[in-house]
PDB file of C-alpha atoms and ligand atoms in Angstrom:
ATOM      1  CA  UNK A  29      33.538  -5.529   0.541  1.00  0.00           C
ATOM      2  CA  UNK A  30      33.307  -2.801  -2.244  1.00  0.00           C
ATOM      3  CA  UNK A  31      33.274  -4.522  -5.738  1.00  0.00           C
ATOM      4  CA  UNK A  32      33.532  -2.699  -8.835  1.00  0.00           C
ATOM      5  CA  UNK A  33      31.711  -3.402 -11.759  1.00  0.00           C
ATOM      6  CA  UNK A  34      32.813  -4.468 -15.150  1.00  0.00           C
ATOM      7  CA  UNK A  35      31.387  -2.893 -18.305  1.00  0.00           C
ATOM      8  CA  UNK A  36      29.768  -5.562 -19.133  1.00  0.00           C
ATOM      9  CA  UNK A  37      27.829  -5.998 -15.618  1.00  0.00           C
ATOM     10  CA  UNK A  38      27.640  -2.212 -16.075  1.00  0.00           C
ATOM     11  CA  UNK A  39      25.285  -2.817 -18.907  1.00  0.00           C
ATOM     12  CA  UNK A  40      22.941  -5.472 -17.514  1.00  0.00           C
ATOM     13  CA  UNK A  41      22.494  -2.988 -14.755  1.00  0.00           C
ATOM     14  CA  UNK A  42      21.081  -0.771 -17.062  1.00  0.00           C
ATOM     15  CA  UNK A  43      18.864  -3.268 -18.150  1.00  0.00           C
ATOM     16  CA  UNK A  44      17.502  -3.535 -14.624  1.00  0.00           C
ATOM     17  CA  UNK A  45      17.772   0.271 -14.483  1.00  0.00           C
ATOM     18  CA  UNK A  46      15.109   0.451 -17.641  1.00  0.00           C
ATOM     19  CA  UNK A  47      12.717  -1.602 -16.016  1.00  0.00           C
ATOM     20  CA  UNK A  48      12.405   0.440 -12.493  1.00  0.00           C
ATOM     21  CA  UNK A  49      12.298   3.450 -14.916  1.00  0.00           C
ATOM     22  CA  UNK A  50       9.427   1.560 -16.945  1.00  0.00           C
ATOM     23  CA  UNK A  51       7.865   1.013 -13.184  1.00  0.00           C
ATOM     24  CA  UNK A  52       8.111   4.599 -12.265  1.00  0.00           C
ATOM     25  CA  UNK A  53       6.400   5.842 -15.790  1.00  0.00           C
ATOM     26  CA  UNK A  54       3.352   3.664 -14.942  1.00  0.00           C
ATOM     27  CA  UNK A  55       3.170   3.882 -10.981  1.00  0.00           C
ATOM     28  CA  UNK A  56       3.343   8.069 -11.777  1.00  0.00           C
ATOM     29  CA  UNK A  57       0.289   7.900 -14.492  1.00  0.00           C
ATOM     30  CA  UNK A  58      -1.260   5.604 -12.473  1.00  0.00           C
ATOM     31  CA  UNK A  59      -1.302   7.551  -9.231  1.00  0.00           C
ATOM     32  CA  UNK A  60      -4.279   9.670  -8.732  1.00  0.00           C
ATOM     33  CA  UNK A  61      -6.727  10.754  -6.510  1.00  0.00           C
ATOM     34  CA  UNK A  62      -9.307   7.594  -5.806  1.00  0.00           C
ATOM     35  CA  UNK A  63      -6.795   4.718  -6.251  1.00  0.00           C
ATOM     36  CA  UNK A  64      -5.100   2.837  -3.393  1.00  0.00           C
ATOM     37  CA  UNK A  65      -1.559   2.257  -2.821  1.00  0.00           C
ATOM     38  CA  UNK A  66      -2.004  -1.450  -3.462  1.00  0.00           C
ATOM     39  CA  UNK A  67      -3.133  -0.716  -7.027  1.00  0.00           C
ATOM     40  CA  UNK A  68       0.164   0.840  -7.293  1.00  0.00           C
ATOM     41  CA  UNK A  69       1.522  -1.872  -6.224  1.00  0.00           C
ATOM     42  CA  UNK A  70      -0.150  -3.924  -8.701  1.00  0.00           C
ATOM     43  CA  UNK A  71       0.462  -1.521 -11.829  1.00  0.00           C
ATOM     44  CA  UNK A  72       4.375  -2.594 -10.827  1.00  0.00           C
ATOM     45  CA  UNK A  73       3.629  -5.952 -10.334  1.00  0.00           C
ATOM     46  CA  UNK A  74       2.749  -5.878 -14.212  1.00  0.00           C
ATOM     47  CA  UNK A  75       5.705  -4.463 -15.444  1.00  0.00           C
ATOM     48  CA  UNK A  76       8.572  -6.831 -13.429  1.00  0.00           C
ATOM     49  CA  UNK A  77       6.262  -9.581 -15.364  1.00  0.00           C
ATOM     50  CA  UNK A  78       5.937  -8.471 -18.794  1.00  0.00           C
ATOM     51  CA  UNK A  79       9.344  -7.613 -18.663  1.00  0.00           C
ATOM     52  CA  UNK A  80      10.531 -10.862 -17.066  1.00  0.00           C
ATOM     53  CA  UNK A  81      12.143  -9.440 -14.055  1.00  0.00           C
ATOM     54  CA  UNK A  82      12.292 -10.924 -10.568  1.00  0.00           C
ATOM     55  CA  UNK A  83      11.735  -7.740  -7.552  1.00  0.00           C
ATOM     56  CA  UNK A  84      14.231  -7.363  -5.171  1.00  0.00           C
ATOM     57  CA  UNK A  85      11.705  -5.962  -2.496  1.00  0.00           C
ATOM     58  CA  UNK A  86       9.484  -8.663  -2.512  1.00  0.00           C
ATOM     59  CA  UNK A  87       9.818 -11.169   0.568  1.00  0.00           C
ATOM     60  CA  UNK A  88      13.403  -8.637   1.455  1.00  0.00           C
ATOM     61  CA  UNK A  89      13.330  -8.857   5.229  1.00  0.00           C
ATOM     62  CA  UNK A  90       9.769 -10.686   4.600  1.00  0.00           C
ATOM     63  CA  UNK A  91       8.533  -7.093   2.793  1.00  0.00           C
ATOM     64  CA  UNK A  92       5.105  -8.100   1.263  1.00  0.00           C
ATOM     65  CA  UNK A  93       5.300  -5.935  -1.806  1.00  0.00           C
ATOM     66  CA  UNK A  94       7.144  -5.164  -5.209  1.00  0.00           C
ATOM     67  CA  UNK A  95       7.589  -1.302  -4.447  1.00  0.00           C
ATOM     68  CA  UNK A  96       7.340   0.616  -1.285  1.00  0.00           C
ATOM     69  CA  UNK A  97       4.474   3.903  -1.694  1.00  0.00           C
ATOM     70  CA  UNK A  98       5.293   6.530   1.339  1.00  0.00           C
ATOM     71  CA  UNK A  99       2.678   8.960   1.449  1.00  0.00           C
ATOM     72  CA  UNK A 100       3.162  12.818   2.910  1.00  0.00           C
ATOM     73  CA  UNK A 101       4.816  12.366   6.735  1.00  0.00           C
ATOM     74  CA  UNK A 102       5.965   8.570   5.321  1.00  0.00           C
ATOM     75  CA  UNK A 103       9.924   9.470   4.752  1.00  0.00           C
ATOM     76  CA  UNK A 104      10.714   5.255   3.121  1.00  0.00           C
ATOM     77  CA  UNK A 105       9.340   2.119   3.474  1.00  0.00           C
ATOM     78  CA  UNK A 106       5.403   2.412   3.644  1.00  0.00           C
ATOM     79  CA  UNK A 107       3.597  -0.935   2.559  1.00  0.00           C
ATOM     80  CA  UNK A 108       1.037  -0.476  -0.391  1.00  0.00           C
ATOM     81  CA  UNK A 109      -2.308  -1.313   1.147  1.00  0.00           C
ATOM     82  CA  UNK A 110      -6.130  -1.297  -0.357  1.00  0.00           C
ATOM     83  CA  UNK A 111      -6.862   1.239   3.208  1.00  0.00           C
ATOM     84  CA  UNK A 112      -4.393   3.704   1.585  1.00  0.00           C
ATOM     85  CA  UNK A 113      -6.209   5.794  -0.617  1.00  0.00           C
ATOM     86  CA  UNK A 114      -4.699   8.617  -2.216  1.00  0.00           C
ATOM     87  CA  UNK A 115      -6.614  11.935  -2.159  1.00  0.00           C
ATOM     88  CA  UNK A 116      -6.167  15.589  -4.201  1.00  0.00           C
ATOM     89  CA  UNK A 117      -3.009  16.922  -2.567  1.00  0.00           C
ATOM     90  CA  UNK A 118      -1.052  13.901  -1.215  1.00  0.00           C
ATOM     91  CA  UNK A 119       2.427  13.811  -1.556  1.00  0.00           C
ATOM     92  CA  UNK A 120       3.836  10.107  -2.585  1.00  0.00           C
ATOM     93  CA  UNK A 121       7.010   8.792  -2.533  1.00  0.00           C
ATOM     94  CA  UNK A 122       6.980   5.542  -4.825  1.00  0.00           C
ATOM     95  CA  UNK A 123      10.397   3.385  -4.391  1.00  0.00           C
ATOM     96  CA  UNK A 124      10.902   0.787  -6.902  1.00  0.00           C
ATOM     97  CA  UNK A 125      13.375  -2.347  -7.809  1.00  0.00           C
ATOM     98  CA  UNK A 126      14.061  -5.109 -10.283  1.00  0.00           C
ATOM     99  CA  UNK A 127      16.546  -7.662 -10.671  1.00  0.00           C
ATOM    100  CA  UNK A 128      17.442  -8.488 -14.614  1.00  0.00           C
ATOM    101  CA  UNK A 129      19.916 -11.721 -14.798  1.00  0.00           C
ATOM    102  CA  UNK A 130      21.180 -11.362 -11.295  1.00  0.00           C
ATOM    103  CA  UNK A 131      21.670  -7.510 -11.630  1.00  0.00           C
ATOM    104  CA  UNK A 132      19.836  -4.862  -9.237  1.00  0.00           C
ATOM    105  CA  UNK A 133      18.459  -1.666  -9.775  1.00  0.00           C
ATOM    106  CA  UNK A 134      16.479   0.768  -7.362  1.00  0.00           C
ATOM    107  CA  UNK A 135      14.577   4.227  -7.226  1.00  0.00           C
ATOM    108  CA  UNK A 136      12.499   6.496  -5.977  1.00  0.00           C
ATOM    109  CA  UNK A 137      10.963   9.589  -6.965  1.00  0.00           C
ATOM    110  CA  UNK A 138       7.994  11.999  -4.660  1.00  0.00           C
ATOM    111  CA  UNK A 139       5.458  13.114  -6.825  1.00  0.00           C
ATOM    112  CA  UNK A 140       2.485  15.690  -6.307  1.00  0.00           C
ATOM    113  CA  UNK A 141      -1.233  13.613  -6.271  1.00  0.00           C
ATOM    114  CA  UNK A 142      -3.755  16.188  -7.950  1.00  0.00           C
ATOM    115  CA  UNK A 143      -2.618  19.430  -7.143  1.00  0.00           C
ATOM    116  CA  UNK A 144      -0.445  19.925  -3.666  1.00  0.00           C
ATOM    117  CA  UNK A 145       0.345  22.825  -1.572  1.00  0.00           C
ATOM    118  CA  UNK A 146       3.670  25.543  -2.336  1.00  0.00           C
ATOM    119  CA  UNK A 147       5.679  24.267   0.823  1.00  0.00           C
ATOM    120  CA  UNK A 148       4.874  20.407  -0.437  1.00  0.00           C
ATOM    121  CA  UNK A 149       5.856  21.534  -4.112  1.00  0.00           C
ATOM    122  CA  UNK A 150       9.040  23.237  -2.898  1.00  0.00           C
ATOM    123  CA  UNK A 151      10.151  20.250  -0.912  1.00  0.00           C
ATOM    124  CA  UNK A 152       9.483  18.198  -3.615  1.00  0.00           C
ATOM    125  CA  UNK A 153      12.066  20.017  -6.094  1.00  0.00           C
ATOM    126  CA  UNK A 154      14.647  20.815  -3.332  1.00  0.00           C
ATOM    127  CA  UNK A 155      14.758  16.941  -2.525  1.00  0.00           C
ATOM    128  CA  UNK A 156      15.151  16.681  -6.835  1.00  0.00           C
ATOM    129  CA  UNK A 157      17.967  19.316  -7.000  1.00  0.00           C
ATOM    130  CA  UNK A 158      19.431  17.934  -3.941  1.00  0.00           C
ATOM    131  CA  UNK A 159      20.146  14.323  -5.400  1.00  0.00           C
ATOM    132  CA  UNK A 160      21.060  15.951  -8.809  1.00  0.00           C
ATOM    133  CA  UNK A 161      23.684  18.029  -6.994  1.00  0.00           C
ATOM    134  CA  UNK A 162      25.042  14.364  -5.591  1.00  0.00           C
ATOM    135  CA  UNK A 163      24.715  12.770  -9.272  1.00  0.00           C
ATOM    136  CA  UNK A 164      27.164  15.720 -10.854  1.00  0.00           C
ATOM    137  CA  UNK A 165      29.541  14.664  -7.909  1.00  0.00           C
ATOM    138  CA  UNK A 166      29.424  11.057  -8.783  1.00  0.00           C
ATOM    139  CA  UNK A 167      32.746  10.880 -10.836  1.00  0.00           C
ATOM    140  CA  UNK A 168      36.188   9.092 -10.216  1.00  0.00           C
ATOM    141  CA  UNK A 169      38.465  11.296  -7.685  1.00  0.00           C
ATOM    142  CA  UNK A 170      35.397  12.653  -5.361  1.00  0.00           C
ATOM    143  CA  UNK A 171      34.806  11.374  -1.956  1.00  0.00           C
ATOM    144  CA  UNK A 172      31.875  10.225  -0.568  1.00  0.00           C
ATOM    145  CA  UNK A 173      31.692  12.835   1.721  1.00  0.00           C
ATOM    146  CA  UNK A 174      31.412  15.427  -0.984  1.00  0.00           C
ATOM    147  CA  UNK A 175      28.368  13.296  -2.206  1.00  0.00           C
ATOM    148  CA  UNK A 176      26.743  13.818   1.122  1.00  0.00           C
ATOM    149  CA  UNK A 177      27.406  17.227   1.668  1.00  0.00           C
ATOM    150  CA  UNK A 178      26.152  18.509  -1.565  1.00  0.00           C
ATOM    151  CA  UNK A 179      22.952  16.589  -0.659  1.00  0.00           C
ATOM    152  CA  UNK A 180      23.030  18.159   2.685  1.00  0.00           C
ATOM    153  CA  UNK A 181      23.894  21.853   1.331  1.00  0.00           C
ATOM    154  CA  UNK A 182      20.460  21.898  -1.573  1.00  0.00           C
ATOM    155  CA  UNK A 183      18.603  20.718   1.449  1.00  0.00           C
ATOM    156  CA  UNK A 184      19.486  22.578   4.172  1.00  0.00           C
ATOM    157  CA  UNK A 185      20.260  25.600   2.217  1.00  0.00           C
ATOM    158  CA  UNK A 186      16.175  25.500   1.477  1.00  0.00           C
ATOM    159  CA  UNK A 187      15.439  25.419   4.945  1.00  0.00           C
ATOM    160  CA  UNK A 188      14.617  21.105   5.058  1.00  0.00           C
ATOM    161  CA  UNK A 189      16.649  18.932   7.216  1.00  0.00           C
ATOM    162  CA  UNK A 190      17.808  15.577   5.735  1.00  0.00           C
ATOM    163  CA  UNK A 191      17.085  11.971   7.466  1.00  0.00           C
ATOM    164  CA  UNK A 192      20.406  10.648   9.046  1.00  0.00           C
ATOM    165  CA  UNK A 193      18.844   7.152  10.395  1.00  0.00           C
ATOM    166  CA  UNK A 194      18.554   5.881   6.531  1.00  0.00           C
ATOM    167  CA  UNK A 195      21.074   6.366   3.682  1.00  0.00           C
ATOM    168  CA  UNK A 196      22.011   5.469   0.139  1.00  0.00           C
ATOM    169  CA  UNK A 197      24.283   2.437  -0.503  1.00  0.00           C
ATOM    170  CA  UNK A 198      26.417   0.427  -3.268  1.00  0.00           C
ATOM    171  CA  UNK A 199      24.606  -1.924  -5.431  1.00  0.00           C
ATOM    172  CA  UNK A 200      25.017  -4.782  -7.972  1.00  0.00           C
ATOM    173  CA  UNK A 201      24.604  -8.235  -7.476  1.00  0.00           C
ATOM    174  CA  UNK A 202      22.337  -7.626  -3.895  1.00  0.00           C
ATOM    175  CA  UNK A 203      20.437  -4.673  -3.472  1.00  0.00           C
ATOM    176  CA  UNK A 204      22.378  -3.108  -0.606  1.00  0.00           C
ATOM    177  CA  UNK A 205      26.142  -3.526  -0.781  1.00  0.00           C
ATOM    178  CA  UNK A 206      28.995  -1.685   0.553  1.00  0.00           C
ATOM    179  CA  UNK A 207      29.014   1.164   1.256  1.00  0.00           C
ATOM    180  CA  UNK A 208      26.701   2.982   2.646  1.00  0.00           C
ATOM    181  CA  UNK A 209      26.285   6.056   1.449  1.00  0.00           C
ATOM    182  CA  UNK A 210      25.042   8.744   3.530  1.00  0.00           C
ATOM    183  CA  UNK A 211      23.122  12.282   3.125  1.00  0.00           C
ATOM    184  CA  UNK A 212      25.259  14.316   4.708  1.00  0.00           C
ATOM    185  CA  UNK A 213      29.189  15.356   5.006  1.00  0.00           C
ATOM    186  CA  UNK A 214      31.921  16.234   5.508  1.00  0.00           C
ATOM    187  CA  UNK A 215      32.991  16.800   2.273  1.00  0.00           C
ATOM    188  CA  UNK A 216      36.520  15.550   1.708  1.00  0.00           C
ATOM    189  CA  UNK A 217      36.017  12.752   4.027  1.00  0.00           C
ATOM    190  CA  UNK A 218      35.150   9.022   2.891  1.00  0.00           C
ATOM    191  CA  UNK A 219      35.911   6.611   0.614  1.00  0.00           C
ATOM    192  CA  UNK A 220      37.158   8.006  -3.104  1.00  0.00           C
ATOM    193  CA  UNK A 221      34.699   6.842  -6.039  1.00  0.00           C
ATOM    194  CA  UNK A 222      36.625   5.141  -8.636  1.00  0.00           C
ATOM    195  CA  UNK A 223      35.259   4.078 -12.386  1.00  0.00           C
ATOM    196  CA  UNK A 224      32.949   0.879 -11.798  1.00  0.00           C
ATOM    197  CA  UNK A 225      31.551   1.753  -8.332  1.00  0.00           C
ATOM    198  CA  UNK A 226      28.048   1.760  -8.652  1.00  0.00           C
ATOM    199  CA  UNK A 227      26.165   3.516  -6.516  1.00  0.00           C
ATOM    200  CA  UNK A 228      22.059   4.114  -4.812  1.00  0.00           C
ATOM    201  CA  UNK A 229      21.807   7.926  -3.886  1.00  0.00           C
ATOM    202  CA  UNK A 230      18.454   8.315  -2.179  1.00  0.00           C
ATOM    203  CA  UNK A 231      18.629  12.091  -0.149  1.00  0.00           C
ATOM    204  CA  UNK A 232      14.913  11.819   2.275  1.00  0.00           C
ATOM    205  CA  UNK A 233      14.575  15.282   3.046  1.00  0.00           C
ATOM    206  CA  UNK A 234      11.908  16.219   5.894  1.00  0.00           C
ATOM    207  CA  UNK A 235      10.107  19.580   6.199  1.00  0.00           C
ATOM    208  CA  UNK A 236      10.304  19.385   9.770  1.00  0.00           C
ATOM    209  CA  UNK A 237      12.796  17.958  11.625  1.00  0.00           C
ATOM    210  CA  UNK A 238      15.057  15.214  10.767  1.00  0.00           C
ATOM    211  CA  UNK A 239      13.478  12.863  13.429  1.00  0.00           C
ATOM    212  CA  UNK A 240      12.473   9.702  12.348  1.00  0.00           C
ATOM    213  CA  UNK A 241      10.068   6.906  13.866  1.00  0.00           C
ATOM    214  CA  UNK A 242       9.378   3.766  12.968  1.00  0.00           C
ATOM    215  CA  UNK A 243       5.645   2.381  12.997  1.00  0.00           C
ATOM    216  CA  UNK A 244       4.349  -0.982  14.573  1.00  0.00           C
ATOM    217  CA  UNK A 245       3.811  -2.588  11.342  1.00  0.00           C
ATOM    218  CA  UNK A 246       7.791  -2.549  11.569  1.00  0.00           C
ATOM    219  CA  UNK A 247       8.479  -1.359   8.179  1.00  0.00           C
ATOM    220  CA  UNK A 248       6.823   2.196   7.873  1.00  0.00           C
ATOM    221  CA  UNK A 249       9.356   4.979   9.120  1.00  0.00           C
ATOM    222  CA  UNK A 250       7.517   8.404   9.646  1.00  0.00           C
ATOM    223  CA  UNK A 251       8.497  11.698  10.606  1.00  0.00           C
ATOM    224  CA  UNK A 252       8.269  12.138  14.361  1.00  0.00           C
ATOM    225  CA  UNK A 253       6.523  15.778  13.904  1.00  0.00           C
ATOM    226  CA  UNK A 254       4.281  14.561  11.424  1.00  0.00           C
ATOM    227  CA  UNK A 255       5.342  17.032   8.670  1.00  0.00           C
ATOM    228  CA  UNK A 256       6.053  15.877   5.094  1.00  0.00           C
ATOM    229  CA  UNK A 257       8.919  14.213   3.627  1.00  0.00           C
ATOM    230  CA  UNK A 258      10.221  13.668  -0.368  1.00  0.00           C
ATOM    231  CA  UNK A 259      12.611  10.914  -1.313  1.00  0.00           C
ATOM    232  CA  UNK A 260      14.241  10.639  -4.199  1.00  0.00           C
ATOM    233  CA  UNK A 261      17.091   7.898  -6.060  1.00  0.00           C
ATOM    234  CA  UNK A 262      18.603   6.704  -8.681  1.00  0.00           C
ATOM    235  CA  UNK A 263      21.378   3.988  -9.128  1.00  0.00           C
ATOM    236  CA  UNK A 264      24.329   5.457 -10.886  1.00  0.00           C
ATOM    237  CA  UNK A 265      27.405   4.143 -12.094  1.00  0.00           C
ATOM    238  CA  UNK A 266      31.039   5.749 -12.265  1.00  0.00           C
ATOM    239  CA  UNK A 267      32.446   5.441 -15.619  1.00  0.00           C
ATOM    240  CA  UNK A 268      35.346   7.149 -17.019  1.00  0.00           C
ATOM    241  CA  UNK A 269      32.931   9.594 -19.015  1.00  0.00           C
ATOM    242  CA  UNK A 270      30.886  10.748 -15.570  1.00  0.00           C
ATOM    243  CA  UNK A 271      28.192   9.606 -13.757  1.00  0.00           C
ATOM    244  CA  UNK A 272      25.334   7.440 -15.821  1.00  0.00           C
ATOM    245  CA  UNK A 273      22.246   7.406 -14.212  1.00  0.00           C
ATOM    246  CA  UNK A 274      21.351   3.541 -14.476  1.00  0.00           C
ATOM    247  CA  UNK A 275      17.759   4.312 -14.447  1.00  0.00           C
ATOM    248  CA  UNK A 276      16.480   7.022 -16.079  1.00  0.00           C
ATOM    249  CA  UNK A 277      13.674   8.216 -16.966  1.00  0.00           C
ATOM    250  CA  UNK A 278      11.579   8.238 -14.122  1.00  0.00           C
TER     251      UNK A 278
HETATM  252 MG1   MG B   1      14.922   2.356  -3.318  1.00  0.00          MG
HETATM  253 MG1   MG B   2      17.921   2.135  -2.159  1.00  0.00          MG
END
């Protein structure tokens, strides 16, 4: 079932929205060369609390942490652990939730650890400019399809492919509601937004190829040629003035 959201829902969205942003701002300072993925981990741990929020990846699917850290050839859903260490010229994709009165928000954003190399720096901005494309498309009268094609054209246009197994999806009252939302076209094709769908964009776009792999921990999806990968999202609601991005800033 796709629901659509009231203004009022809207709004305590945004509250959740302000809290993964507050996440993000602290994860991204705190993410440097020397400190583990668990301490990331822990610097969002802080925030949900002091903010009285509840984490929608905690215990999801029996996930053991608050935010998922996917380093370099990690595409989504790395666990933070005290063996992870970042070093000078990591790439690391930190994904983040909270759940304000009932309300989700969710996402990620790839940032450069100490200074990184030109290709990871490029596929960092592509996979930026590729969800931004999606965002300006995120209005009432597009399709779906159009969403996932302008993903598709940033990233493929810069000479990345884009992850097929795992897309976006709706969200509101659960994390992942209908409907999926995928990184890729046709445009013209799919559902047609309408003002109140709220919606998690989250283009994973791959150096290498698109070919995914998951790893025996069960969680950790990698990319099969071991080349990087950048993920970005945001949630973002249509409203009769255009897309608002639910949680901004990073
Ligand atoms: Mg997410
Ligand atoms: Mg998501």
């Amino acid at each position: 079932m796709i629901t659509r959201k009231s203004r009022d829902q809207i709004a305590l969205m945004r509250r959740a929205g302000k809290v993964v942003a507050e996440m993000h701002e602290e994860c991204i300072r705190a993410a440097k060369p020397g400190v583990t993925t668990l301490d990331i981990d822990a610097v969002a741990r802080e925030v949900l609390e002091r903010r009285g929020a509840q984490s929608n990846f905690l215990n999801y699917h029996g996930f053991p942490a608050v935010v998922c850290t996917s380093p370099n050839n990690v595409i989504v859903h790395g666990i933070p652990s005290d063996q992870v260490v970042l070093e000078e010229g990591d790439i690391l994709s930190i994904d983040c939730g909270a759940i304000i009165e009932g309300w989700h928000g969710d996402a990620a954003v790839t940032i450069p650890v100490g200074d990184v190399d030109d290709e990871s720096k490029r596929l960092i901005e592509v996979t930026r400019a590729s969800l931004e494309a999606a965002i300006d498309l995120v209005v009432e009268g597009s399709r779906l399809g159009d969403v996932g094609a302008a993903v598709e054209d940033v990233a493929v246009g810069a000479g990345f492919t884009v992850v097929r197994e795992y897309v976006g999806h709706g969200i509101g009252t659960a994390m992942h509601e209908e409907p999926q939302v995928p990184n890729y076209g046709p445009a013209g094709r799919g559902l047609r937004l309408r003002d109140g769908l709220v919606l998690a964009i989250e283009p994973m776009v791959n150096a290498g190829g698109p070919e995914t792999e998951v790893r025996a921990d069960g969680w950790t999806v990698v990319t099969r040629d071991g080349r990087r990968s950048a993920h970005f999202e945001h949630t973002i609601a249509v409203t009769e003035h255009g897309p608002e991005v639910l949680t901004l800033p990073w």
